[in-house]
């Protein structure tokens, strides 16, 4: 499947409505969509962070089929929305929202889970890696999928037409300091196991970003490259790449998607 076909396949899936939603703040984008069973026999709590280069044009709905697929395999899933660039987000609001969303998901689950797994795709992978660097983070594992793991290189490559500068409020005075503060490559995981899945044919976020992160933190990072896979297949239920993701999360049962 080519890169454009991967995007079409994911975005062509019908959104799956959550079982319920809860707000973690007053802004309309400060919300968690909850999927699956949140009872005493729940597996690891999965907090799912979507991508879209941190921009308001992209919301959580395209990952709702993945959230439902994970939930169908026996784990509680919180699909997080957060303020994004163009709608009250950017640094630091986006980062504050992710921390608050993870905390709210853990509080919602109470004791009915076995560990907290952050699963982030693309820009959501960047946010998951930043969360993994917080000593107070409740995450026990992070699975970053095609993540923007090296923010400085992403800016140098001008990924998505200046997305990094947009996230950080423009490439002006103080930009170097803001970039360093938000770059996962400058902040090692704080006692959290990190797994990265990245397709070797990803045209949107080059796999070199993940390789550099793994080289920087070899003792804490497990990098798995997916030969010939692009940007979207790992989060598209029914693909071989997505089955790899499901296995890494630690779900049980068979896929509900053919």
GROMACS .gro file of C-alpha atoms in nm:
model
  258
    1UNK     CA    1   0.000   0.000   0.000
    2UNK     CA    2   0.146   0.337  -0.102
    3UNK     CA    3   0.162   0.635   0.131
    4UNK     CA    4  -0.140   0.813  -0.025
    5UNK     CA    5  -0.334   0.487  -0.013
    6UNK     CA    6  -0.252   0.450   0.357
    7UNK     CA    7  -0.392   0.793   0.434
    8UNK     CA    8  -0.705   0.726   0.228
    9UNK     CA    9  -0.757   0.392   0.403
   10UNK     CA   10  -0.740   0.546   0.750
   11UNK     CA   11  -0.941   0.858   0.680
   12UNK     CA   12  -1.198   0.651   0.491
   13UNK     CA   13  -1.293   0.460   0.804
   14UNK     CA   14  -1.614   0.573   0.972
   15UNK     CA   15  -1.556   0.732   1.313
   16UNK     CA   16  -1.661   0.513   1.605
   17UNK     CA   17  -1.859   0.684   1.880
   18UNK     CA   18  -1.723   0.639   2.233
   19UNK     CA   19  -1.912   0.466   2.509
   20UNK     CA   20  -1.901   0.795   2.696
   21UNK     CA   21  -1.701   1.117   2.717
   22UNK     CA   22  -1.571   1.317   3.011
   23UNK     CA   23  -1.434   1.672   3.026
   24UNK     CA   24  -1.106   1.743   3.201
   25UNK     CA   25  -1.129   2.121   3.161
   26UNK     CA   26  -1.359   2.403   3.048
   27UNK     CA   27  -1.241   2.428   2.686
   28UNK     CA   28  -1.444   2.222   2.434
   29UNK     CA   29  -1.125   2.041   2.330
   30UNK     CA   30  -1.041   1.934   2.685
   31UNK     CA   31  -1.225   1.604   2.661
   32UNK     CA   32  -1.162   1.231   2.682
   33UNK     CA   33  -1.359   0.977   2.479
   34UNK     CA   34  -1.379   0.651   2.673
   35UNK     CA   35  -1.403   0.309   2.509
   36UNK     CA   36  -1.431  -0.041   2.650
   37UNK     CA   37  -1.473  -0.185   2.995
   38UNK     CA   38  -1.348   0.019   3.289
   39UNK     CA   39  -1.432  -0.243   3.551
   40UNK     CA   40  -1.224  -0.433   3.803
   41UNK     CA   41  -1.100  -0.684   3.546
   42UNK     CA   42  -0.964  -0.421   3.307
   43UNK     CA   43  -0.625  -0.465   3.147
   44UNK     CA   44  -0.370  -0.186   3.108
   45UNK     CA   45  -0.524   0.158   3.069
   46UNK     CA   46  -0.445   0.295   2.722
   47UNK     CA   47  -0.435   0.672   2.672
   48UNK     CA   48  -0.439   0.744   2.300
   49UNK     CA   49  -0.293   1.070   2.161
   50UNK     CA   50  -0.366   1.163   1.800
   51UNK     CA   51  -0.142   1.349   1.559
   52UNK     CA   52  -0.193   1.615   1.295
   53UNK     CA   53   0.118   1.829   1.355
   54UNK     CA   54  -0.050   1.989   1.660
   55UNK     CA   55  -0.296   2.181   1.437
   56UNK     CA   56  -0.666   2.237   1.503
   57UNK     CA   57  -0.749   2.115   1.152
   58UNK     CA   58  -0.689   1.758   1.275
   59UNK     CA   59  -0.886   1.612   1.562
   60UNK     CA   60  -0.916   1.280   1.744
   61UNK     CA   61  -1.188   1.124   1.527
   62UNK     CA   62  -0.949   0.956   1.283
   63UNK     CA   63  -0.810   0.745   1.570
   64UNK     CA   64  -1.154   0.641   1.700
   65UNK     CA   65  -1.148   0.314   1.499
   66UNK     CA   66  -0.815   0.228   1.664
   67UNK     CA   67  -0.958   0.317   2.005
   68UNK     CA   68  -1.253   0.085   1.942
   69UNK     CA   69  -1.022  -0.191   1.817
   70UNK     CA   70  -0.809  -0.170   2.130
   71UNK     CA   71  -1.117  -0.167   2.351
   72UNK     CA   72  -1.255  -0.471   2.168
   73UNK     CA   73  -0.944  -0.658   2.277
   74UNK     CA   74  -1.015  -0.609   2.643
   75UNK     CA   75  -0.845  -0.286   2.748
   76UNK     CA   76  -0.998   0.044   2.862
   77UNK     CA   77  -0.908   0.325   2.623
   78UNK     CA   78  -0.915   0.702   2.670
   79UNK     CA   79  -0.888   0.887   2.338
   80UNK     CA   80  -0.769   1.235   2.434
   81UNK     CA   81  -0.845   1.562   2.266
   82UNK     CA   82  -0.634   1.866   2.350
   83UNK     CA   83  -0.606   2.230   2.250
   84UNK     CA   84  -0.419   2.267   1.923
   85UNK     CA   85  -0.257   2.543   1.719
   86UNK     CA   86  -0.529   2.766   1.576
   87UNK     CA   87  -0.781   2.692   1.853
   88UNK     CA   88  -0.624   2.801   2.179
   89UNK     CA   89  -0.336   2.555   2.170
   90UNK     CA   90   0.035   2.548   2.103
   91UNK     CA   91   0.305   2.571   2.367
   92UNK     CA   92   0.244   2.554   2.658
   93UNK     CA   93  -0.132   2.490   2.644
   94UNK     CA   94  -0.106   2.173   2.437
   95UNK     CA   95   0.150   2.025   2.675
   96UNK     CA   96  -0.054   2.123   2.980
   97UNK     CA   97  -0.363   1.961   2.830
   98UNK     CA   98  -0.190   1.630   2.763
   99UNK     CA   99  -0.064   1.611   3.121
  100UNK     CA  100  -0.412   1.694   3.250
  101UNK     CA  101  -0.577   1.444   3.014
  102UNK     CA  102  -0.351   1.159   3.127
  103UNK     CA  103  -0.418   1.245   3.490
  104UNK     CA  104  -0.792   1.257   3.430
  105UNK     CA  105  -0.788   0.918   3.255
  106UNK     CA  106  -0.602   0.761   3.546
  107UNK     CA  107  -0.846   0.916   3.793
  108UNK     CA  108  -1.141   0.788   3.590
  109UNK     CA  109  -1.000   0.435   3.590
  110UNK     CA  110  -0.918   0.440   3.961
  111UNK     CA  111  -0.754   0.112   4.060
  112UNK     CA  112  -0.925  -0.085   3.783
  113UNK     CA  113  -0.626  -0.113   3.552
  114UNK     CA  114  -0.286  -0.276   3.530
  115UNK     CA  115  -0.047   0.000   3.432
  116UNK     CA  116  -0.084   0.302   3.204
  117UNK     CA  117   0.023   0.279   2.839
  118UNK     CA  118   0.051   0.601   2.639
  119UNK     CA  119   0.004   0.539   2.268
  120UNK     CA  120   0.080   0.841   2.052
  121UNK     CA  121   0.085   0.873   1.675
  122UNK     CA  122   0.293   1.131   1.485
  123UNK     CA  123   0.264   1.460   1.677
  124UNK     CA  124   0.084   1.257   1.942
  125UNK     CA  125   0.396   1.043   1.960
  126UNK     CA  126   0.597   1.357   2.032
  127UNK     CA  127   0.353   1.442   2.312
  128UNK     CA  128   0.377   1.090   2.453
  129UNK     CA  129   0.757   1.105   2.458
  130UNK     CA  130   0.749   1.440   2.636
  131UNK     CA  131   0.511   1.290   2.891
  132UNK     CA  132   0.749   0.997   2.941
  133UNK     CA  133   1.018   1.246   3.045
  134UNK     CA  134   0.811   1.382   3.335
  135UNK     CA  135   0.915   1.225   3.664
  136UNK     CA  136   0.561   1.261   3.796
  137UNK     CA  137   0.398   1.095   3.494
  138UNK     CA  138   0.177   0.796   3.578
  139UNK     CA  139   0.272   0.623   3.252
  140UNK     CA  140   0.436   0.286   3.292
  141UNK     CA  141   0.495   0.238   2.919
  142UNK     CA  142   0.499   0.456   2.609
  143UNK     CA  143   0.434   0.332   2.256
  144UNK     CA  144   0.525   0.609   2.011
  145UNK     CA  145   0.413   0.542   1.654
  146UNK     CA  146   0.584   0.739   1.376
  147UNK     CA  147   0.666   1.007   1.635
  148UNK     CA  148   0.814   1.352   1.586
  149UNK     CA  149   1.087   1.235   1.821
  150UNK     CA  150   1.352   1.492   1.728
  151UNK     CA  151   1.190   1.835   1.725
  152UNK     CA  152   1.504   2.020   1.618
  153UNK     CA  153   1.548   1.801   1.312
  154UNK     CA  154   1.177   1.828   1.232
  155UNK     CA  155   1.215   2.206   1.236
  156UNK     CA  156   1.530   2.190   1.025
  157UNK     CA  157   1.346   1.975   0.770
  158UNK     CA  158   1.048   2.213   0.781
  159UNK     CA  159   0.807   1.926   0.828
  160UNK     CA  160   0.450   2.012   0.731
  161UNK     CA  161   0.541   2.366   0.630
  162UNK     CA  162   0.664   2.508   0.958
  163UNK     CA  163   0.462   2.298   1.199
  164UNK     CA  164   0.727   2.311   1.473
  165UNK     CA  165   0.752   2.690   1.458
  166UNK     CA  166   0.374   2.708   1.470
  167UNK     CA  167   0.363   2.488   1.779
  168UNK     CA  168   0.623   2.698   1.959
  169UNK     CA  169   0.483   3.041   1.872
  170UNK     CA  170   0.707   3.138   1.581
  171UNK     CA  171   1.075   3.131   1.499
  172UNK     CA  172   1.166   3.451   1.683
  173UNK     CA  173   1.335   3.560   2.006
  174UNK     CA  174   1.351   3.280   2.259
  175UNK     CA  175   1.277   3.013   1.999
  176UNK     CA  176   1.590   2.809   2.074
  177UNK     CA  177   1.495   2.786   2.441
  178UNK     CA  178   1.133   2.691   2.363
  179UNK     CA  179   1.255   2.431   2.115
  180UNK     CA  180   1.490   2.275   2.369
  181UNK     CA  181   1.216   2.263   2.631
  182UNK     CA  182   0.978   2.082   2.394
  183UNK     CA  183   1.222   1.848   2.220
  184UNK     CA  184   1.202   1.484   2.337
  185UNK     CA  185   1.562   1.436   2.228
  186UNK     CA  186   1.665   1.675   2.507
  187UNK     CA  187   1.462   1.497   2.775
  188UNK     CA  188   1.530   1.128   2.853
  189UNK     CA  189   1.252   0.897   2.965
  190UNK     CA  190   1.203   0.914   3.341
  191UNK     CA  191   1.182   0.549   3.441
  192UNK     CA  192   0.935   0.469   3.164
  193UNK     CA  193   0.979   0.198   2.903
  194UNK     CA  194   0.960   0.345   2.550
  195UNK     CA  195   0.879   0.146   2.238
  196UNK     CA  196   0.884   0.313   1.897
  197UNK     CA  197   0.722   0.179   1.582
  198UNK     CA  198   0.819   0.361   1.263
  199UNK     CA  199   0.768   0.267   0.900
  200UNK     CA  200   1.076   0.287   0.679
  201UNK     CA  201   0.867   0.439   0.397
  202UNK     CA  202   0.711   0.716   0.608
  203UNK     CA  203   0.700   1.031   0.390
  204UNK     CA  204   0.553   1.258   0.659
  205UNK     CA  205   0.783   1.193   0.956
  206UNK     CA  206   1.116   1.046   0.839
  207UNK     CA  207   1.228   0.742   1.041
  208UNK     CA  208   1.560   0.916   1.103
  209UNK     CA  209   1.388   1.115   1.379
  210UNK     CA  210   1.312   0.795   1.569
  211UNK     CA  211   1.656   0.653   1.503
  212UNK     CA  212   1.817   0.959   1.657
  213UNK     CA  213   1.596   0.931   1.965
  214UNK     CA  214   1.678   0.562   2.004
  215UNK     CA  215   2.050   0.637   1.963
  216UNK     CA  216   2.027   0.907   2.230
  217UNK     CA  217   1.855   0.681   2.485
  218UNK     CA  218   1.952   0.324   2.393
  219UNK     CA  219   1.895   0.179   2.739
  220UNK     CA  220   1.538   0.308   2.757
  221UNK     CA  221   1.419   0.276   2.397
  222UNK     CA  222   1.314  -0.022   2.186
  223UNK     CA  223   1.291   0.086   1.821
  224UNK     CA  224   1.109  -0.139   1.573
  225UNK     CA  225   1.121  -0.034   1.209
  226UNK     CA  226   0.843  -0.158   0.981
  227UNK     CA  227   0.985  -0.227   0.632
  228UNK     CA  228   0.794  -0.059   0.350
  229UNK     CA  229   0.532   0.089   0.583
  230UNK     CA  230   0.429   0.452   0.561
  231UNK     CA  231   0.280   0.694   0.812
  232UNK     CA  232  -0.077   0.575   0.862
  233UNK     CA  233  -0.088   0.195   0.836
  234UNK     CA  234   0.025   0.134   1.196
  235UNK     CA  235  -0.289   0.307   1.329
  236UNK     CA  236  -0.529   0.160   1.072
  237UNK     CA  237  -0.714  -0.147   1.206
  238UNK     CA  238  -0.685  -0.451   0.983
  239UNK     CA  239  -0.332  -0.385   0.858
  240UNK     CA  240  -0.032  -0.598   0.944
  241UNK     CA  241   0.138  -0.286   1.086
  242UNK     CA  242  -0.156  -0.223   1.318
  243UNK     CA  243  -0.145  -0.582   1.438
  244UNK     CA  244   0.214  -0.510   1.539
  245UNK     CA  245   0.091  -0.211   1.738
  246UNK     CA  246  -0.178  -0.419   1.909
  247UNK     CA  247   0.077  -0.680   2.007
  248UNK     CA  248   0.306  -0.414   2.153
  249UNK     CA  249   0.024  -0.267   2.361
  250UNK     CA  250  -0.036  -0.608   2.514
  251UNK     CA  251  -0.400  -0.664   2.422
  252UNK     CA  252  -0.573  -0.999   2.431
  253UNK     CA  253  -0.815  -1.159   2.190
  254UNK     CA  254  -0.849  -1.143   1.814
  255UNK     CA  255  -0.899  -0.841   1.599
  256UNK     CA  256  -1.257  -0.741   1.525
  257UNK     CA  257  -1.146  -0.620   1.184
  258UNK     CA  258  -1.085  -0.860   0.899
   0.00000   0.00000   0.00000
